[in-house]
Short mmCIF file of C-alpha atoms in Angstrom, two decimals:
data_model
loop_
_atom_site.label_atom_id
_atom_site.label_comp_id
_atom_site.label_asym_id
_atom_site.label_seq_id
_atom_site.Cartn_x
_atom_site.Cartn_y
_atom_site.Cartn_z
CA MET A 960 7.05 18.58 -34.50
CA THR A 961 5.53 17.29 -37.66
CA ASP A 962 6.39 13.65 -37.23
CA TYR A 963 3.43 11.51 -36.45
CA PRO A 964 4.74 9.35 -33.57
CA ARG A 965 5.80 12.39 -31.59
CA ARG A 966 2.42 14.01 -31.98
CA LEU A 967 0.77 10.80 -30.87
CA GLU A 968 2.98 10.80 -27.80
CA GLN A 969 1.90 14.36 -26.97
CA VAL A 970 -1.75 13.52 -27.43
CA LYS A 971 -1.31 10.56 -25.13
CA SER A 972 0.29 12.61 -22.38
CA GLY A 973 -2.46 15.23 -22.73
CA LEU A 974 -5.13 12.57 -22.35
CA VAL A 975 -3.40 11.12 -19.29
CA ASP A 976 -3.28 14.56 -17.67
CA SER A 977 -6.92 15.20 -18.50
CA LEU A 978 -8.15 12.06 -16.77
CA PRO A 979 -8.21 13.44 -13.19
CA ILE A 980 -10.05 16.53 -14.46
CA VAL A 981 -12.61 14.34 -16.22
CA MET A 982 -13.18 12.42 -13.01
CA GLY A 983 -13.76 15.63 -11.12
CA TYR A 984 -16.15 17.06 -13.69
CA ILE A 985 -18.53 14.10 -13.85
CA PRO A 986 -20.20 14.61 -10.45
CA ALA A 987 -19.85 18.39 -10.66
CA CYS A 988 -21.71 18.59 -13.96
CA ILE A 989 -24.37 16.07 -13.01
CA THR A 990 -24.98 18.28 -9.98
CA PHE A 991 -25.16 21.31 -12.22
CA GLY A 992 -27.75 19.64 -14.43
CA LEU A 993 -29.82 18.69 -11.39
CA VAL A 994 -29.55 22.09 -9.75
CA GLY A 995 -30.41 23.87 -12.99
CA LYS A 996 -33.56 21.80 -13.34
CA THR A 997 -34.57 22.32 -9.70
CA LEU A 998 -34.24 26.04 -10.32
CA SER A 999 -36.87 25.40 -13.00
CA LEU A 1000 -34.72 26.45 -15.94
CA GLY A 1001 -35.43 24.79 -19.29
CA ASP A 1002 -33.36 21.82 -20.48
CA LEU A 1003 -31.78 23.83 -23.28
CA GLU A 1004 -30.89 26.69 -20.95
CA VAL A 1005 -29.15 24.44 -18.43
CA PHE A 1006 -27.28 22.65 -21.19
CA LEU A 1007 -26.18 25.88 -22.87
CA LEU A 1008 -24.80 27.26 -19.62
CA SER A 1009 -22.42 24.29 -19.59
CA ALA A 1010 -21.76 24.22 -23.32
CA VAL A 1011 -21.35 27.93 -23.97
CA VAL A 1012 -20.23 29.53 -20.71
CA TYR A 1013 -18.24 26.52 -19.44
CA ALA A 1014 -16.95 28.22 -16.31
CA GLY A 1015 -17.51 26.02 -13.26
CA ALA A 1016 -18.83 27.77 -10.20
CA SER A 1017 -20.01 30.83 -12.11
CA GLN A 1018 -22.46 28.61 -14.02
CA PHE A 1019 -24.28 27.93 -10.77
CA ILE A 1020 -24.43 31.63 -10.01
CA GLY A 1021 -25.59 32.33 -13.56
CA ALA A 1022 -28.32 29.69 -13.28
CA LYS A 1023 -29.57 31.18 -10.01
CA LEU A 1024 -29.65 34.69 -11.45
CA LEU A 1025 -31.47 33.57 -14.60
CA ALA A 1026 -34.01 31.59 -12.59
CA ALA A 1027 -34.61 34.59 -10.33
CA GLY A 1028 -35.39 36.70 -13.38
CA THR A 1029 -32.53 39.13 -12.77
CA ALA A 1030 -32.27 41.89 -15.37
CA GLY A 1031 -30.04 41.03 -18.33
CA PRO A 1032 -27.45 43.81 -17.97
CA ILE A 1033 -26.94 42.93 -14.30
CA ILE A 1034 -26.39 39.27 -15.14
CA LEU A 1035 -23.85 40.21 -17.79
CA LEU A 1036 -22.05 42.60 -15.47
CA LEU A 1037 -21.84 39.94 -12.76
CA THR A 1038 -20.59 37.40 -15.32
CA LEU A 1039 -17.82 39.85 -16.17
CA VAL A 1040 -16.86 40.36 -12.52
CA ILE A 1041 -17.01 36.70 -11.52
CA ASN A 1042 -15.11 35.47 -14.56
CA LEU A 1043 -12.51 38.22 -14.58
CA ARG A 1044 -10.16 35.81 -12.84
CA TYR A 1045 -9.87 33.96 -16.16
CA PHE A 1046 -8.20 37.02 -17.60
CA PHE A 1047 -5.30 36.63 -15.21
CA ILE A 1048 -5.32 32.86 -15.45
CA SER A 1049 -5.07 33.18 -19.21
CA MET A 1050 -2.36 35.84 -18.92
CA SER A 1051 -0.34 33.50 -16.77
CA PHE A 1052 -0.98 30.54 -19.09
CA ARG A 1053 0.39 32.55 -22.02
CA GLN A 1054 3.89 31.35 -21.23
CA LYS A 1055 2.76 27.81 -22.00
CA VAL A 1056 1.27 28.65 -25.39
CA ASN A 1057 3.43 28.59 -28.48
CA PRO A 1058 3.83 32.16 -29.85
CA LYS A 1059 3.76 30.76 -33.38
CA SER A 1060 0.38 29.08 -32.93
CA SER A 1061 -2.51 30.30 -35.08
CA LEU A 1062 -5.25 32.56 -33.77
CA TRP A 1063 -7.77 29.76 -34.28
CA SER A 1064 -5.89 27.33 -32.11
CA ARG A 1065 -5.42 29.99 -29.45
CA GLY A 1066 -9.16 30.60 -29.53
CA LEU A 1067 -9.80 26.91 -28.93
CA ILE A 1068 -7.23 26.77 -26.17
CA SER A 1069 -8.63 29.80 -24.38
CA PHE A 1070 -12.21 28.53 -24.58
CA GLY A 1071 -11.23 25.32 -22.80
CA LEU A 1072 -9.04 26.99 -20.21
CA THR A 1073 -10.81 26.19 -16.94
CA GLU A 1074 -9.12 26.43 -13.55
CA GLU A 1075 -8.50 22.71 -13.47
CA VAL A 1076 -6.98 22.61 -16.96
CA TYR A 1077 -4.80 25.57 -16.00
CA ALA A 1078 -3.72 23.83 -12.81
CA MET A 1079 -2.75 20.66 -14.65
CA GLY A 1080 -1.05 22.55 -17.47
CA MET A 1081 1.06 24.63 -15.09
CA LEU A 1082 1.71 22.53 -12.05
CA SER A 1083 1.19 18.83 -12.73
CA LYS A 1084 4.16 16.60 -12.02
CA THR A 1085 5.30 16.44 -15.62
CA ASN A 1086 4.57 20.05 -16.47
CA LYS A 1087 6.31 21.67 -13.53
CA GLU A 1088 9.65 20.76 -15.04
CA ARG A 1089 8.72 21.84 -18.56
CA LYS A 1090 9.96 25.34 -19.21
CA GLU A 1091 8.98 25.45 -22.86
CA ALA A 1092 5.51 26.01 -24.29
CA HIS A 1093 3.04 23.17 -24.63
CA THR A 1094 2.38 21.74 -28.06
CA LEU A 1095 -1.03 22.08 -29.65
CA PRO A 1096 -1.70 18.30 -29.70
CA TYR A 1097 -0.99 18.14 -25.98
CA LEU A 1098 -3.20 21.10 -25.13
CA LEU A 1099 -6.13 19.90 -27.22
CA ALA A 1100 -5.88 16.41 -25.75
CA LEU A 1101 -5.81 17.97 -22.29
CA GLU A 1102 -8.81 20.23 -22.90
CA LEU A 1103 -11.17 18.23 -25.08
CA PRO A 1104 -12.09 15.34 -22.72
CA PRO A 1105 -13.06 17.65 -19.83
CA TYR A 1106 -15.28 19.65 -22.18
CA LEU A 1107 -16.94 16.57 -23.67
CA ILE A 1108 -17.57 15.06 -20.25
CA THR A 1109 -19.06 18.39 -19.17
CA LEU A 1110 -21.58 18.20 -21.99
CA ILE A 1111 -22.43 14.55 -21.31
CA SER A 1112 -22.64 14.88 -17.53
CA THR A 1113 -24.76 18.03 -17.66
CA TRP A 1114 -27.16 16.23 -19.97
CA VAL A 1115 -27.23 13.20 -17.64
CA GLY A 1116 -27.97 15.52 -14.72
CA ILE A 1117 -30.84 17.14 -16.61
CA ILE A 1118 -32.33 13.74 -17.43
CA LEU A 1119 -31.87 12.37 -13.94
CA ALA A 1120 -33.39 15.41 -12.24
CA GLY A 1121 -36.17 14.18 -10.02
CA TYR A 1122 -35.06 10.54 -10.16
CA ILE A 1123 -31.96 10.33 -8.03
CA PRO A 1124 -31.50 11.34 -4.39
CA ASP A 1125 -29.22 14.34 -4.38
CA ALA A 1126 -28.01 13.93 -0.79
CA TYR A 1127 -24.79 12.27 -1.97
CA LEU A 1128 -23.89 14.68 -4.74
CA PRO A 1129 -21.93 17.09 -2.53
CA ALA A 1130 -19.85 14.18 -1.23
CA LEU A 1131 -19.00 13.20 -4.83
CA ASN A 1132 -18.19 16.79 -5.66
CA THR A 1133 -15.28 16.70 -3.27
CA SER A 1134 -13.37 15.09 -6.15
CA LEU A 1135 -12.71 18.56 -7.56
CA TYR A 1136 -11.09 19.65 -4.32
CA ALA A 1137 -9.09 16.44 -4.04
CA LEU A 1138 -7.62 17.26 -7.46
CA LEU A 1139 -6.70 20.78 -6.37
CA ILE A 1140 -5.23 19.59 -3.06
CA ALA A 1141 -3.16 16.93 -4.82
CA ILE A 1142 -1.67 19.64 -7.02
CA ILE A 1143 -1.15 22.17 -4.20
CA VAL A 1144 0.42 20.07 -1.42
CA PRO A 1145 3.64 19.02 -3.23
CA GLN A 1146 4.30 22.71 -3.97
CA LEU A 1147 4.31 23.52 -0.28
CA LEU A 1148 6.68 20.89 1.10
CA GLY A 1149 9.89 22.55 2.21
CA ASN A 1150 9.02 25.76 0.42
CA ARG A 1151 8.30 28.65 2.74
CA ARG A 1152 7.37 31.12 0.07
CA ASN A 1153 4.83 28.83 -1.53
CA THR A 1154 3.39 28.06 1.89
CA ALA A 1155 3.00 31.78 2.54
CA ILE A 1156 1.29 32.28 -0.82
CA CYS A 1157 -1.09 29.44 -0.14
CA LEU A 1158 -1.93 30.43 3.43
CA SER A 1159 -2.49 34.08 2.58
CA ALA A 1160 -4.65 33.25 -0.45
CA ALA A 1161 -6.70 30.72 1.50
CA ALA A 1162 -7.11 33.00 4.51
CA SER A 1163 -8.13 35.97 2.37
CA SER A 1164 -10.58 33.85 0.47
CA TRP A 1165 -12.06 32.61 3.74
CA LEU A 1166 -12.26 36.05 5.37
CA LEU A 1167 -13.43 38.04 2.36
CA GLN A 1168 -16.24 35.77 1.19
CA ASP A 1169 -18.81 37.50 3.39
CA TYR A 1170 -17.91 40.90 1.98
CA LEU A 1171 -16.97 40.24 -1.62
CA GLY A 1172 -19.18 37.27 -2.40
CA ASN A 1173 -18.61 36.21 -5.99
CA ALA A 1174 -15.53 38.35 -6.51
CA THR A 1175 -13.68 36.75 -3.59
CA VAL A 1176 -11.37 34.49 -5.62
CA LEU A 1177 -10.26 37.41 -7.74
CA ALA A 1178 -9.19 39.41 -4.67
CA ALA A 1179 -7.71 36.44 -2.83
CA MET A 1180 -5.54 35.34 -5.76
CA PHE A 1181 -4.06 38.83 -6.00
CA ILE A 1182 -3.27 38.90 -2.31
CA GLY A 1183 -1.64 35.47 -2.49
CA ALA A 1184 0.48 36.27 -5.55
CA TRP A 1185 1.47 39.62 -4.04
CA VAL A 1186 2.61 37.93 -0.83
CA GLY A 1187 4.75 35.72 -3.07
CA THR A 1188 6.50 38.75 -4.53
CA ILE A 1189 7.44 40.18 -1.13
CA MET A 1190 8.56 36.90 0.42
CA PRO A 1191 12.24 36.03 0.01
CA PRO A 1192 12.84 32.84 -1.96
CA SER A 1193 13.29 29.74 0.15
CA THR A 1194 16.89 29.14 1.13
CA GLY A 1195 18.63 25.84 1.75
CA ARG A 1196 18.00 26.19 5.45
CA THR A 1197 14.26 25.66 5.29
CA ILE A 1198 12.67 22.50 6.57
CA SER A 1199 14.15 19.69 4.59
CA SER A 1200 11.95 16.93 3.36
CA PRO A 1201 12.64 14.31 0.72
CA GLY A 1202 12.20 15.79 -2.70
CA SER A 1203 12.08 19.36 -1.49
CA GLU A 1204 15.38 20.22 -3.15
CA GLN A 1205 13.90 19.37 -6.47
CA ILE A 1206 10.69 21.27 -5.83
CA ARG A 1207 12.63 24.34 -4.78
CA SER A 1208 14.85 24.37 -7.81
CA ASP A 1209 11.76 24.21 -9.98
CA VAL A 1210 10.30 27.27 -8.40
CA GLU A 1211 13.27 29.55 -8.27
CA MET B 328 -34.56 35.68 -24.49
CA THR B 329 -32.91 33.64 -21.77
CA VAL B 330 -31.01 31.72 -24.43
CA LEU B 331 -29.73 34.96 -25.94
CA LEU B 332 -28.60 36.06 -22.49
CA ILE B 333 -26.72 32.80 -21.98
CA LEU B 334 -25.01 33.19 -25.34
CA LEU B 335 -23.92 36.69 -24.31
CA MET B 336 -22.64 35.34 -20.98
CA GLY B 337 -20.63 32.82 -22.94
CA LEU B 338 -19.30 35.49 -25.28
CA ILE B 339 -18.17 37.66 -22.35
CA THR B 340 -16.47 34.72 -20.68
CA PHE B 341 -14.74 33.78 -23.93
CA ILE B 342 -13.49 37.32 -24.55
CA ILE B 343 -12.07 37.42 -21.02
CA ARG B 344 -10.18 34.19 -21.63
CA PHE B 345 -9.10 34.93 -25.18
CA THR B 346 -7.84 38.52 -24.89
CA PRO B 347 -4.57 37.69 -23.09
CA LEU B 348 -3.76 35.07 -25.73
CA LEU B 349 -4.25 37.48 -28.63
CA THR B 350 -0.71 38.72 -28.31
CA ILE B 351 1.97 36.26 -27.35
CA LYS B 352 5.53 37.32 -27.69
CA GLN B 353 8.46 35.01 -27.57
CA SER B 354 9.44 36.71 -24.33
CA ASP B 355 6.28 35.43 -22.66
CA ASN B 356 7.67 31.95 -22.70
CA ALA B 357 9.17 30.87 -19.45
CA ALA B 358 12.62 30.11 -20.83
CA GLU B 359 13.28 33.67 -21.98
CA ARG B 360 11.13 35.36 -19.40
CA GLY B 361 12.71 37.71 -16.92
CA ASP B 362 11.50 38.05 -13.40
CA ASN B 363 7.76 38.29 -13.54
CA ARG B 364 7.28 36.96 -10.07
CA PHE B 365 3.69 38.02 -9.71
CA LEU B 366 2.39 35.91 -12.58
CA GLU B 367 4.63 33.10 -11.48
CA HIS B 368 2.89 32.91 -8.11
CA LEU B 369 -0.58 33.29 -9.51
CA PRO B 370 -1.32 29.60 -10.20
CA LEU B 371 -0.78 28.55 -6.62
CA ALA B 372 -2.70 31.54 -5.28
CA VAL B 373 -5.69 30.78 -7.52
CA LEU B 374 -5.80 27.13 -6.52
CA CYS B 375 -5.53 27.88 -2.81
CA SER B 376 -8.25 30.51 -2.85
CA LEU B 377 -10.52 28.09 -4.69
CA THR B 378 -9.87 25.24 -2.27
CA VAL B 379 -10.45 27.26 0.89
CA PRO B 380 -13.25 27.84 1.76
CA GLY B 381 -14.72 25.69 -1.04
CA VAL B 382 -13.86 22.39 0.54
CA PHE B 383 -15.61 23.41 3.77
CA LEU B 384 -18.73 24.54 1.95
CA VAL B 385 -19.09 21.74 -0.58
CA ASP B 386 -21.75 20.00 1.54
CA GLN B 387 -23.49 22.73 3.48
CA GLU B 388 -25.68 20.31 5.44
CA THR B 389 -22.75 18.17 6.56
CA PRO B 390 -19.53 20.21 6.59
CA TRP B 391 -17.61 17.14 7.82
CA VAL B 392 -18.00 15.61 4.37
CA GLY B 393 -15.72 18.21 2.81
CA ILE B 394 -13.36 18.24 5.78
CA ALA B 395 -12.95 14.45 5.62
CA ALA B 396 -12.31 14.63 1.88
CA GLY B 397 -9.71 17.34 2.39
CA ILE B 398 -7.87 15.51 5.16
CA ALA B 399 -7.90 12.25 3.20
CA ALA B 400 -6.51 14.01 0.12
CA VAL B 401 -3.70 15.69 2.08
CA LEU B 402 -2.72 12.45 3.84
CA LEU B 403 -2.75 10.44 0.62
CA VAL B 404 -0.60 13.02 -1.15
CA LEU B 405 1.88 13.09 1.74
CA THR B 406 2.52 9.35 1.45
CA LYS B 407 4.01 10.18 -1.98
CA LYS B 408 3.15 6.68 -3.08
CA VAL B 409 -0.40 7.15 -4.26
CA PRO B 410 -0.95 8.35 -7.85
CA LEU B 411 -3.21 11.35 -8.49
CA PHE B 412 -6.03 9.09 -9.57
CA GLY B 413 -5.84 7.19 -6.26
CA VAL B 414 -5.81 10.41 -4.25
CA ILE B 415 -9.07 11.49 -5.85
CA VAL B 416 -10.76 8.12 -5.41
CA GLY B 417 -9.60 7.83 -1.79
CA SER B 418 -10.73 11.33 -0.96
CA VAL B 419 -14.19 10.83 -2.47
CA LEU B 420 -14.57 7.50 -0.66
CA ALA B 421 -13.81 9.24 2.64
CA ALA B 422 -16.43 11.89 1.85
CA VAL B 423 -19.07 9.32 0.93
CA ALA B 424 -18.28 7.27 4.06
CA VAL B 425 -18.83 10.31 6.28
CA LYS B 426 -22.08 11.10 4.48
CA VAL B 427 -23.29 7.51 4.98
CA LEU B 428 -22.52 7.76 8.69
CA TYR B 429 -24.48 10.98 8.97
CA ILE B 430 -27.52 9.85 7.03
CA GLY B 431 -27.47 6.64 9.04
#
């Protein structure tokens, strides 16, 4: 653990894993900077939403509420509801955090734990096979670049507000979904239970959005995970596809 | 005032993320963990509920932008030959191409 070359290796693999997240965050945060400014929030306010809250979609909702002059307690209550999903994300990520790590390092890790970091840390190609906890150098190398690029890109968005045509920004923002899809799809091949989890979560999210609004993801992720607990594990007789054996053995 | 509110929003979000990490027992680590199926399935469920309907709503004026990006990403992943980086680039290119066609 303490030897230098090994730490360097862990930092390197963390940086490699963070690269796709960084790519996804650039357009997303530029968009956030632009949108924040169009909502006529101040530069500092837009920047702080990224730097302090650092919570993806809920930043947009927060910006809209602030711009609309919503009462403080209501904004805080909504922040709690919308971001409650992080509680469960963090609870699930616990298994990847070293129990001997200091409280300070856990604080840092939890601050940087966005959905995309969580997805990479749990399900990326290299991490799916890792049963043991991540090392601190790996986690920091995974989390720091996405946070730094968030700060930079938000600032760029604020500066560029009013100068660049924003018609193409949504198209660039698809990068975030490409990242999620690339992580999801390999989990589904030849695995019936995972497919059921995914379909039920996606369908619930789709159907509930009109009723639950900002709390949709929270409800949909519970439904999906619950479906996973009642589905029998995939047996050898499921659709066979190359590599599915390996995927299955990782899951069971 | 607004700044104070944002700081409080950040504090709430941090507390939500930090609380579960306050207590980590050895048994929380996957190797020694028993059968906590629910938490095991959570990652996939979160990702799927974020992707749908998000990918269909990413460009509200031109829904085909998100659909094209999604299809491109799935196809590129299924080839199993394209690295993650390439999947993202390919998917975004598809989305931009569709947007160009629509704007004309």
